[in-house]
Short mmCIF file of C-alpha atoms in Angstrom, two decimals:
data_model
loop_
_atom_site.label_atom_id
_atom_site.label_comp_id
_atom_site.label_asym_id
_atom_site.label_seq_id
_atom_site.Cartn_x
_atom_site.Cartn_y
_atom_site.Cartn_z
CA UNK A 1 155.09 79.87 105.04
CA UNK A 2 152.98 80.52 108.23
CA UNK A 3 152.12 83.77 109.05
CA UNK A 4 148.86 82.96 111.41
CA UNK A 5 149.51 83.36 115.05
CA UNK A 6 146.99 82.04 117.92
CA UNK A 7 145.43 85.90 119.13
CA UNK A 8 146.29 88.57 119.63
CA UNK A 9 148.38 88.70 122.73
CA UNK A 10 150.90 86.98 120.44
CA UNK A 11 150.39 89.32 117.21
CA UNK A 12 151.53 91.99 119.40
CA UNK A 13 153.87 90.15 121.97
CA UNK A 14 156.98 92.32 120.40
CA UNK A 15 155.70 95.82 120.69
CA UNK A 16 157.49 97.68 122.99
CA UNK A 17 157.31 101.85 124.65
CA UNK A 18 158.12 104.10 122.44
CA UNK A 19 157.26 102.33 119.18
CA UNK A 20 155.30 104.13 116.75
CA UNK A 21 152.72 102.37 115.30
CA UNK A 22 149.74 102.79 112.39
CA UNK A 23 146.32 101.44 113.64
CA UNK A 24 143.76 101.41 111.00
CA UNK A 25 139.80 102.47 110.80
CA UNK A 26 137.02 105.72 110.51
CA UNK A 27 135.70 106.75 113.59
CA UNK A 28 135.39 103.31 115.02
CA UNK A 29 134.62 101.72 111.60
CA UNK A 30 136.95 98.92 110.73
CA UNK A 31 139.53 99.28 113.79
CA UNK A 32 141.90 96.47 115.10
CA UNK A 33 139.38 95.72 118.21
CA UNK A 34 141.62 92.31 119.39
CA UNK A 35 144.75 94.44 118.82
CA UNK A 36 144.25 97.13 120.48
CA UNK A 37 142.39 95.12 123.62
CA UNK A 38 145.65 93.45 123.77
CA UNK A 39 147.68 96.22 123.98
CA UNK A 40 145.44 97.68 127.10
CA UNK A 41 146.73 94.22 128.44
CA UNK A 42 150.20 94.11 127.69
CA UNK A 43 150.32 98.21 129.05
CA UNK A 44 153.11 99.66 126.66
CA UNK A 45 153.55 102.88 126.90
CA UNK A 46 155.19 106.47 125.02
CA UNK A 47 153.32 105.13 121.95
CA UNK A 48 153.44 107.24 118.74
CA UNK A 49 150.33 106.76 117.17
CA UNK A 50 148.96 107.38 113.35
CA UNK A 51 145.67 106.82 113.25
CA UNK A 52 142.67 109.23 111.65
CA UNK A 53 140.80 109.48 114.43
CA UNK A 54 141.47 108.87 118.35
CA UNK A 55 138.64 106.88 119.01
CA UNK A 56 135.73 107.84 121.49
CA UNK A 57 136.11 107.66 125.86
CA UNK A 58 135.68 104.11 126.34
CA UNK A 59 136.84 102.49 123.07
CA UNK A 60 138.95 102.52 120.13
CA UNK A 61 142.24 104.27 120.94
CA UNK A 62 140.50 106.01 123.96
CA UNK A 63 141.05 102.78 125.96
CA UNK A 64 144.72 103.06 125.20
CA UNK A 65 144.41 106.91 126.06
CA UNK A 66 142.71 106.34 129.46
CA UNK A 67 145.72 104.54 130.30
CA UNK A 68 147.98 106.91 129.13
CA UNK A 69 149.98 104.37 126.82
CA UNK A 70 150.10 107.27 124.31
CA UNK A 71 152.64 109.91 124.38
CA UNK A 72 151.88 111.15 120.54
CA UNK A 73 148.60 111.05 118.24
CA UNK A 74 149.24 111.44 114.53
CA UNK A 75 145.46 112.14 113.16
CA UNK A 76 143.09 113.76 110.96
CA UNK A 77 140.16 114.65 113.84
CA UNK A 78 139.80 113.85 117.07
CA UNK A 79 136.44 115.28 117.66
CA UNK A 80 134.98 112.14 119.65
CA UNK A 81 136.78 112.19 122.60
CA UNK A 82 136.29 114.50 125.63
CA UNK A 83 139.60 112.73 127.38
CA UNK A 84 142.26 113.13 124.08
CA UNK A 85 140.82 116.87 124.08
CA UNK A 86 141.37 116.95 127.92
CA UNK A 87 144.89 115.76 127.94
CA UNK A 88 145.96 117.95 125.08
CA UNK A 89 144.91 120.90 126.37
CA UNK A 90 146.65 120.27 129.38
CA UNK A 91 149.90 119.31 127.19
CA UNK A 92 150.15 115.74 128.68
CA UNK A 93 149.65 114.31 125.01
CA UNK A 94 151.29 115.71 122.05
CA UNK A 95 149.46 115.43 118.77
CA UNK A 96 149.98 115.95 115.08
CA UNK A 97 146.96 117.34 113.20
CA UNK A 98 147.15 116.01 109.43
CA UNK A 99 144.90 116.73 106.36
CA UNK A 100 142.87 113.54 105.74
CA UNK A 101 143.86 112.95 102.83
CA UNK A 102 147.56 114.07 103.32
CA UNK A 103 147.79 111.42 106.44
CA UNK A 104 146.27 108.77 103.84
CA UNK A 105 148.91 109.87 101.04
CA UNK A 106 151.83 109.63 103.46
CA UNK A 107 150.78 105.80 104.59
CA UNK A 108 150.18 105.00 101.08
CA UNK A 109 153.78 106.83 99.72
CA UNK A 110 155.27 104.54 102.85
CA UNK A 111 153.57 101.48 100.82
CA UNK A 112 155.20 102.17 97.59
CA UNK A 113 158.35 102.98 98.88
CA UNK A 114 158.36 106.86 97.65
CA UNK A 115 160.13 108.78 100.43
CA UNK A 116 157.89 112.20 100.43
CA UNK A 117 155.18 113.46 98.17
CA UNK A 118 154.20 116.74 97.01
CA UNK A 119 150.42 117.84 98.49
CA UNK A 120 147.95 120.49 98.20
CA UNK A 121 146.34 120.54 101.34
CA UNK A 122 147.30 123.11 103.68
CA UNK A 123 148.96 125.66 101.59
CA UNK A 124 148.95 128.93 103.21
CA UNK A 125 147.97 127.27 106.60
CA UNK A 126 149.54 126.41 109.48
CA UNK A 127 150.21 123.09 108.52
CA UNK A 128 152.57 124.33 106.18
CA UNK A 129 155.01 125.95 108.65
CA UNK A 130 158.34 124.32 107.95
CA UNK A 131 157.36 122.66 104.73
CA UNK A 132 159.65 123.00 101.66
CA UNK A 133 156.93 124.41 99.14
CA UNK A 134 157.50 123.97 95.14
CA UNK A 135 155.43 125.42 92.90
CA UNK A 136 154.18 122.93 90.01
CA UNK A 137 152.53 124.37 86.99
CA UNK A 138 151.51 127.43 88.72
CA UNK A 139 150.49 125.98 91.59
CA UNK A 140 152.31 125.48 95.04
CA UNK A 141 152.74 122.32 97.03
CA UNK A 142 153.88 120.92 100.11
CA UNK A 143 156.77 118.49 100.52
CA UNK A 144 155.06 115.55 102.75
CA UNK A 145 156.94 113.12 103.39
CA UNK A 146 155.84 108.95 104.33
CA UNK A 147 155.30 107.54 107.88
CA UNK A 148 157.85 105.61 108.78
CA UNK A 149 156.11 103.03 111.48
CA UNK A 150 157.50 100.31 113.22
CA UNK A 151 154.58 98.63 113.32
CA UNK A 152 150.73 98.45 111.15
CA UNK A 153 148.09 96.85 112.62
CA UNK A 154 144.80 96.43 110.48
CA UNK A 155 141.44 95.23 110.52
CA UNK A 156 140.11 93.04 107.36
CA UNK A 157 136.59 90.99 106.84
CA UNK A 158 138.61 87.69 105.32
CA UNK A 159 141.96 86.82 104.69
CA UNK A 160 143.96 83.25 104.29
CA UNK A 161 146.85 82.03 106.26
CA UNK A 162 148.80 83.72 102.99
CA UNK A 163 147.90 87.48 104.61
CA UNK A 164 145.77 88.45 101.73
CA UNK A 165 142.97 90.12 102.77
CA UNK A 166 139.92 91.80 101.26
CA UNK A 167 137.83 94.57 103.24
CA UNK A 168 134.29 95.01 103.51
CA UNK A 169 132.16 98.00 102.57
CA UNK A 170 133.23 101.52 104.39
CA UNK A 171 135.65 99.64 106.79
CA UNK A 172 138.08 98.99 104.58
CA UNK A 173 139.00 103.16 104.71
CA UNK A 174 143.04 103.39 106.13
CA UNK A 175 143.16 99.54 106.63
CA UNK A 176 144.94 98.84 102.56
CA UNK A 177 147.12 101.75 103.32
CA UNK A 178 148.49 101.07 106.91
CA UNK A 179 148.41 97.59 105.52
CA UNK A 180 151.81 98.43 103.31
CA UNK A 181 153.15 100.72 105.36
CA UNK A 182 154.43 98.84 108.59
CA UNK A 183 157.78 97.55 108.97
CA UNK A 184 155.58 94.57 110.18
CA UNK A 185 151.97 94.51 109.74
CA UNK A 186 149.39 92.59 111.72
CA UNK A 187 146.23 91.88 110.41
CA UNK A 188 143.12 90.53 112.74
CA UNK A 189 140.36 89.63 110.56
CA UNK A 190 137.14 88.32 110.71
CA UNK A 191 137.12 85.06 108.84
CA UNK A 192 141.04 83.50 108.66
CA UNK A 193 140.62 81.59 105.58
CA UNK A 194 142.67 78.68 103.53
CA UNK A 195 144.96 79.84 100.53
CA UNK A 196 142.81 79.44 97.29
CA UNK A 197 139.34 80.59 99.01
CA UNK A 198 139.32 84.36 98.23
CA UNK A 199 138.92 85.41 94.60
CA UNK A 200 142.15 86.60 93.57
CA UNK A 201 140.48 89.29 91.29
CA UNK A 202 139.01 90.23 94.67
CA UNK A 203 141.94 91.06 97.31
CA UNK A 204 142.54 94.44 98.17
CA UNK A 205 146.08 93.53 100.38
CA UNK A 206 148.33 91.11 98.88
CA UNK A 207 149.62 89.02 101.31
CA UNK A 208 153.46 90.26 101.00
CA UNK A 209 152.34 93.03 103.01
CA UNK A 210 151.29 91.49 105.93
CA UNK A 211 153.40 88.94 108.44
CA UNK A 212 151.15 88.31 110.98
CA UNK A 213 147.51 87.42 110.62
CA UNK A 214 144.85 86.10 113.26
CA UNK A 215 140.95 85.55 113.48
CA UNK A 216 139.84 88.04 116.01
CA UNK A 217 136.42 87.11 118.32
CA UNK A 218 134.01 89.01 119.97
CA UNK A 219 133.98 92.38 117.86
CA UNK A 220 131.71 94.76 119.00
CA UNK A 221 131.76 96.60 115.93
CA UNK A 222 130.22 99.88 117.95
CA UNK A 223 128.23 102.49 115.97
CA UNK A 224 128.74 106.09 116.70
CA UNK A 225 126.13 107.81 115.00
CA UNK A 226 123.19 105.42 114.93
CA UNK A 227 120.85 107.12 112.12
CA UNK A 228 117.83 105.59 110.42
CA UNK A 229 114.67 106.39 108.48
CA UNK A 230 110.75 105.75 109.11
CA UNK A 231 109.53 102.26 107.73
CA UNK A 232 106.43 103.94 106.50
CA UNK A 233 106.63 107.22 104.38
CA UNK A 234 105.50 109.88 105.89
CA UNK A 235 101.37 111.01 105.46
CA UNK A 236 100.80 106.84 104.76
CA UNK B 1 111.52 144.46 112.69
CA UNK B 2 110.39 141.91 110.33
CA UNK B 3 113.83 140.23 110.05
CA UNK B 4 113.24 136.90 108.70
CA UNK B 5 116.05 135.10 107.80
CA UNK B 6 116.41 131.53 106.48
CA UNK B 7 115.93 128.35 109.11
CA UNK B 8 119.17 125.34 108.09
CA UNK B 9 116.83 123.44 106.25
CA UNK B 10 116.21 126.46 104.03
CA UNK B 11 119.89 127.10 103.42
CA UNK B 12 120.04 123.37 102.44
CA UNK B 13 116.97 123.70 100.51
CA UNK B 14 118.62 126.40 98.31
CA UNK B 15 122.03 125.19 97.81
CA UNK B 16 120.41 121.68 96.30
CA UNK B 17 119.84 124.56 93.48
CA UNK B 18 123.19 124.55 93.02
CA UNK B 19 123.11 120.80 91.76
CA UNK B 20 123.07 119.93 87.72
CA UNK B 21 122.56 116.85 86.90
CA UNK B 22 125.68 114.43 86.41
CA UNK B 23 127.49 116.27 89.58
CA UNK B 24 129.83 114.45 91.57
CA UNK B 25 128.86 116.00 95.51
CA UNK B 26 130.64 116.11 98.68
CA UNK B 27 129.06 117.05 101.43
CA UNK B 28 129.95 118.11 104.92
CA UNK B 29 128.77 117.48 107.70
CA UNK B 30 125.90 119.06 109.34
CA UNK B 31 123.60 122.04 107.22
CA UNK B 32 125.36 120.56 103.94
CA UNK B 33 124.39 117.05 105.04
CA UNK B 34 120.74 118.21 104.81
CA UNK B 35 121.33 119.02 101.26
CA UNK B 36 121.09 115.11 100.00
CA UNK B 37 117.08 115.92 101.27
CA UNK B 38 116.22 118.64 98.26
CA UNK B 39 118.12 117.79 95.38
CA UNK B 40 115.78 118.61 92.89
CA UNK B 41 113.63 116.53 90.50
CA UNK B 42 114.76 115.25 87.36
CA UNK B 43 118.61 115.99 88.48
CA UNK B 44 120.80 112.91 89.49
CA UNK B 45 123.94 113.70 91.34
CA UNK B 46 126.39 110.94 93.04
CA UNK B 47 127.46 111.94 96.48
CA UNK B 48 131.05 111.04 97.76
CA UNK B 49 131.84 110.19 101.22
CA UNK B 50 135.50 110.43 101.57
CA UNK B 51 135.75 107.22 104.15
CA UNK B 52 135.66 105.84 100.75
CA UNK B 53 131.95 105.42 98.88
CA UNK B 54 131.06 106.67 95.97
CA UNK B 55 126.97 106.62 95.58
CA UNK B 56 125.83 106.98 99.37
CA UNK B 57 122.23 106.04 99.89
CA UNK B 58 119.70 107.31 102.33
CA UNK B 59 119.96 106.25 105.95
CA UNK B 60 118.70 102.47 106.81
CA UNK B 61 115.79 101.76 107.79
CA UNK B 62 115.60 100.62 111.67
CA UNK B 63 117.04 97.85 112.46
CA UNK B 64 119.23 97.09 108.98
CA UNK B 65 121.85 99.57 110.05
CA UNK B 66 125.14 97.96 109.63
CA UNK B 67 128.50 99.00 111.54
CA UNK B 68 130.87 98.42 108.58
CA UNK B 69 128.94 100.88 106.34
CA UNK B 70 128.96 104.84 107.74
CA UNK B 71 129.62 108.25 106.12
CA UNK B 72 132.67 110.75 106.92
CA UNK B 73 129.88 111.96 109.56
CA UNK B 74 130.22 108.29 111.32
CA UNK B 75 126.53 108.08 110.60
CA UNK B 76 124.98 104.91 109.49
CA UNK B 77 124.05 105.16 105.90
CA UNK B 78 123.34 102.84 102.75
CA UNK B 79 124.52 102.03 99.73
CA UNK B 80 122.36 102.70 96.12
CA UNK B 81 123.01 100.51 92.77
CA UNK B 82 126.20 101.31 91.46
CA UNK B 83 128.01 102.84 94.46
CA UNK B 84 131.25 101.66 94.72
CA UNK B 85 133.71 101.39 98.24
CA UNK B 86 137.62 101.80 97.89
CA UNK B 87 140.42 103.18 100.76
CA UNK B 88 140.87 106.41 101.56
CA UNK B 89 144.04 107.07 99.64
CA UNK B 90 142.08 106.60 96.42
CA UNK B 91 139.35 108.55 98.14
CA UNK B 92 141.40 111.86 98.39
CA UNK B 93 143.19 111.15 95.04
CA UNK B 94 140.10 111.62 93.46
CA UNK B 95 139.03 115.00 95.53
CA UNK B 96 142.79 116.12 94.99
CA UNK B 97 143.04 115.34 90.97
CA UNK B 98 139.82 117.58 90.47
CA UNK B 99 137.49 114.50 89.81
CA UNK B 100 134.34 116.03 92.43
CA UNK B 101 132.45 118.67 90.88
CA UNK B 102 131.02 120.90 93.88
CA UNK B 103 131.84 120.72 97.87
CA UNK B 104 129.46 122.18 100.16
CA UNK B 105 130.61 122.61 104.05
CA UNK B 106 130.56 125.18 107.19
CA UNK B 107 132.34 127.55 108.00
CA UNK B 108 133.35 129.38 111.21
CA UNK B 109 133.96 132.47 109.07
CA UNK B 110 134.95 133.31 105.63
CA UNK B 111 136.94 135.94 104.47
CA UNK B 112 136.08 138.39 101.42
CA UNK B 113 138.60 136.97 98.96
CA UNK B 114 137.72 133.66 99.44
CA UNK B 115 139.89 132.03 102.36
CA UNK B 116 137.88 129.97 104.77
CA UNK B 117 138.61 128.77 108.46
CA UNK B 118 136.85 125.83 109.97
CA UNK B 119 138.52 124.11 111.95
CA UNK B 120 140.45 125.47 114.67
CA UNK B 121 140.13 127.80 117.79
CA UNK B 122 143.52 128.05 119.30
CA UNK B 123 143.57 127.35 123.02
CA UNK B 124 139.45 126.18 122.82
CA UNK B 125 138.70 123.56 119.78
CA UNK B 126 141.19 121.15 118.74
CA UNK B 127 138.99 118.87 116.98
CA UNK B 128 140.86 118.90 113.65
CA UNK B 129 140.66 119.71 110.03
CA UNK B 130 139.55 116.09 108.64
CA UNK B 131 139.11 116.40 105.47
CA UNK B 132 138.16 119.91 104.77
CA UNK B 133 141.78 121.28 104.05
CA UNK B 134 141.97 118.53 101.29
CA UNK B 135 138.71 119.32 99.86
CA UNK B 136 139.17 123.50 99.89
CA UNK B 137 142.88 122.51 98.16
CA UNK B 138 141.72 121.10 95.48
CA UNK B 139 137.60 121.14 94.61
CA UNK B 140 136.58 123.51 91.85
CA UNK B 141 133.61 124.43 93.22
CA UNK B 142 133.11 125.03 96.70
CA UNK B 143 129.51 126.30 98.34
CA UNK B 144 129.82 127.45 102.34
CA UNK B 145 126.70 127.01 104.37
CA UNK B 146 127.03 128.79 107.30
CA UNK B 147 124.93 131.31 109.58
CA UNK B 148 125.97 135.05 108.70
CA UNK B 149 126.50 136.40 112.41
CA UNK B 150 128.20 134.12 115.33
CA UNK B 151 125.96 134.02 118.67
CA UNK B 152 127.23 137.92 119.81
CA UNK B 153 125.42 139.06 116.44
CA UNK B 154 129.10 139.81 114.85
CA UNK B 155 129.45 139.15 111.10
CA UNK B 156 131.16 135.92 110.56
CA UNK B 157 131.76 137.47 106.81
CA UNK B 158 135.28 139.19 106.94
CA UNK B 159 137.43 141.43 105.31
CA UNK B 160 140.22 138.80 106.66
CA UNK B 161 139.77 135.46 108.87
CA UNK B 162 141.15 136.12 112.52
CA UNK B 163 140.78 131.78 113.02
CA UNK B 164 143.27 129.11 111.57
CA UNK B 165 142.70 128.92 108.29
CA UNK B 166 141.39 125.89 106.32
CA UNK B 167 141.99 127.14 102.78
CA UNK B 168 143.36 130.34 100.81
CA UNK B 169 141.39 132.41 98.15
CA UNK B 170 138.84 129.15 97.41
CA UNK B 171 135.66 129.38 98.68
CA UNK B 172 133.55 130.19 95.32
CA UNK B 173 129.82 131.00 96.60
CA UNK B 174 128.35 131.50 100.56
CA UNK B 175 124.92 130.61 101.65
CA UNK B 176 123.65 131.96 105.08
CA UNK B 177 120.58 132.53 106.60
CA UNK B 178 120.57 135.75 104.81
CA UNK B 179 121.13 135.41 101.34
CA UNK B 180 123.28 134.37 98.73
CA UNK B 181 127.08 135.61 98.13
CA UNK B 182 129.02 134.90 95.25
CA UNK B 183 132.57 135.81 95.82
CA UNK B 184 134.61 137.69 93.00
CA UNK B 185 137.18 140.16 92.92
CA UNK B 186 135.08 142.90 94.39
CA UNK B 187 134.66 141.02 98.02
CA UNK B 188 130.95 139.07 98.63
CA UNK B 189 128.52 139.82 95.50
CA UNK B 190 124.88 139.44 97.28
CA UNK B 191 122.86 138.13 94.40
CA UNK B 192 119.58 136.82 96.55
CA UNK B 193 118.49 137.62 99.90
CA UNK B 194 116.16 136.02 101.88
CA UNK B 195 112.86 136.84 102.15
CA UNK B 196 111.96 139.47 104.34
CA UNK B 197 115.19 140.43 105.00
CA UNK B 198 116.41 143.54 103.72
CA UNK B 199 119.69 144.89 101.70
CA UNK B 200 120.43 146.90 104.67
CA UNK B 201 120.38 144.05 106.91
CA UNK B 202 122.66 142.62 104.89
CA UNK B 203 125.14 145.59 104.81
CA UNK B 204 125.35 146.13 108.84
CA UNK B 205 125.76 142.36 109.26
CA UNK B 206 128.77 141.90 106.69
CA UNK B 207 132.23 143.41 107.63
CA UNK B 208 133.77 142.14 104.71
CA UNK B 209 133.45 143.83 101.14
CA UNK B 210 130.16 143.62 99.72
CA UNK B 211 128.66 144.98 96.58
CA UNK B 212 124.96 144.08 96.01
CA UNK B 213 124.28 142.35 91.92
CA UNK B 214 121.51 145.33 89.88
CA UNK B 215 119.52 142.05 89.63
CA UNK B 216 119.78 140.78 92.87
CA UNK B 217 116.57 139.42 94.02
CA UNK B 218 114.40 137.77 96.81
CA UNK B 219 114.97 134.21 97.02
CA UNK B 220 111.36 132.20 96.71
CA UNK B 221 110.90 128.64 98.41
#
């Protein structure tokens, strides 16, 4: 079994227009950098994409969106980018606005092969407008039901030529969900490993998940909102 | 004359009262952000991002700030003993099964039985709901910090929301610039205003229903 390819020009090399496809991170925390460079490169377009956020102008899913490789967005918030809100307001780009939590839920309900869940979030909103709503206990619910992608593509810190991988600190965020939810998944971590060097007590993405797995170079890993505190208290 | 209401770090200032100790927080992003700075002495609450950290830390210090570790606000942040990372799956399970004791976040307006829009203006903002309709769904407790009046001086306190809305019949408590609100059958209950502002004030500048508490009092900083 050999599920390490050279880069990622050849993780993706079978993508075509019109897929739909899950792309994982926060903001730009933990997103498939190589991945998504590559598809720039390769220039599919009519893309469906499920991803929480849209990523800002000049990286993340904006490169993808300058090009205009992306005919849907599937996402939580989009606030960061002046060119998504741009081409959506002019109707060039459709989009799909999802409860957090709901998008997460429907990745993760792909992952353990349960067809549709029942949510809270958006009751009595718009997103509930042509939802089948059951009331549980008292309480109504929405009918949500899992992505169906032909395609995940992750980011992870480590994983072995085996596709386990394990995540580190707030990147890890849609990464373990989109992870089981692809029809094929590509992972492009940092550190491509041998079988028998992670913990076992320590992955977060068994490896039967993922068929494709590469070490990525040159991430960027780009901050957003660069906050810090004073060295020195303040009055010392 | 002599209308004095409260500045954002005042509003944060008094919904860190709010806190008892043992609280699981979430907290918005910008005026309920500000909160983590007064939680009061003596009182040890864990905040929850929902990127997925339990236990978020102050921000770094300059030059330790480290890509891989942000808040839902995509600011750099830090970690604290005990915090603990995990997906965002697990991160809403926990806001949805009623495990996170109080939310605080903004609001573009709020509505007199509760409801709450934030996150939409059709044809202008399209940003998205993120994670507020999950955590107006299903928190127990749910503080708005939000300015009273929008920039044309109209009450952003309504006897129905005329934006999107986030959440139905949820919101539990507001605090704006001029006072506190608890909300209860009877519309907005004003139980503290701020100081130097007056009851009156408070009247003309809320369009939703509004009874005033016999013991409502000045708030003191």
């Amino acid at each position: 079994m050999n599920k390490v390819v050279a880069n990622a020009d050849e993780a993706i090399k079978d993508i075509e227009s019109g897929m739909t496809l899950m792309l994982g991170g926060f903001g730009l925390c933990g997103i498939p950098e190589n991945c998504i460079a590559a598809l720039v490169r390769k220039g599919v377009n009519n893309l469906t994409c499920i991803s929480n956020n849209a990523g800002v102008d000049d990286f993340g899913i904006g490169l993808m969106l300058q090009q205009k490789q992306v005919k849907k967005m599937i996402s939580s918030y989009v606030g960061e980018n002046a060119e998504f809100e741009r081409q959506l307001l002019s109707g060039e780009l459709e989009v799909d606005l999802v409860p957090q939590g709901t998008l997460a839920t429907r990745c993760m309900a792909a992952g353990y092969g349960m067809p549709a869940v029942y949510l809270l979030a958006g009751v009595g909103t718009e997103v509930a407008e042509g939802k089948e709503v059951r009331n549980f206990n008292g309480k109504d619910y929405l009918l949500e039901e899992a992505f169906d992608a032909d395609f995940a593509i992750v980011k992870a810190w480590k994983g072995d030529r085996l596709g386990n991988l394990i995540y580190k600190d707030t990147a890890r965020n849609f990464n373990p969900m989109m992870a089981m939810a692809g029809k094929i998944t590509i992972a492009e971590v940092e550190e491509l490993v041998e079988p028998g060097e992670l913990d076992p007590n320590y992955v977060h993405t068994p490896g039967i998940y993922v068929h494709r797995i590469f070490q990525g170079s040159n991430y960027e890993k780009r901050i957003e909102q660069r906050t810090v505190r004073p060295r020195t208290p303040k009055g010392a | 004359m002599g209308y004095m209401a409260l500045n954002k770090e005042q509003i944060a200032q008094r919904i860190a009262r709010e806190l008892k100790d043992g609280y699981y927080v979430n907290l918005g992003i910008g005026i309920p952000t500000l909160v983590a700075n007064y939680i009061p002495e003596g009182v040890n609450v864990i905040l929850q991002s929902e990127n997925g950290l339990l236990g978020m830390g102050p921000f770094p210090f300059e030059g330790e700030e480290d890509p891989d570790l942000i808040n839902a606000g995509k600011q750099t942040i830090t970690t604290l003993p005990g915090s603990v990372f995990f997906d965002s799956a697990m991160s809403f399970g926990m806001i949805r099964a009623g495990k996170v004791d109080l939310t605080v976040l903004g609001a573009m307006e709020v509505a007199d039985n509760g409801d709450i829009a934030n996150w939409k203006i059709p044809g202008k903002m399209v940003k998205g709901m993120g994670g507020a309709m999950d955590l107006v769904a299903a928190a127990k407790n749910i503080i708005v910090a939000m300015q009273h009046t929008n920039r044309a001086g109209e009450s952003k306190l309504l006897p129905e929301c005329t934006l999107p809305l986030t959440g139905v019949r949820c919101i539990t408590k507001v605090v704006s610039d001029l006072g506190v609100f608890d909300v209860t059958e009877d519309g907005f209950r004003c139980i503290e205003y701020a100081p130097g502002v007056t009851i009156e004030e408070i009247k003309a500048k809320t369009a939703g229903r509004l009874t005033i508490a016999d013991d409502v009092k000045e708030m003191t900083f």
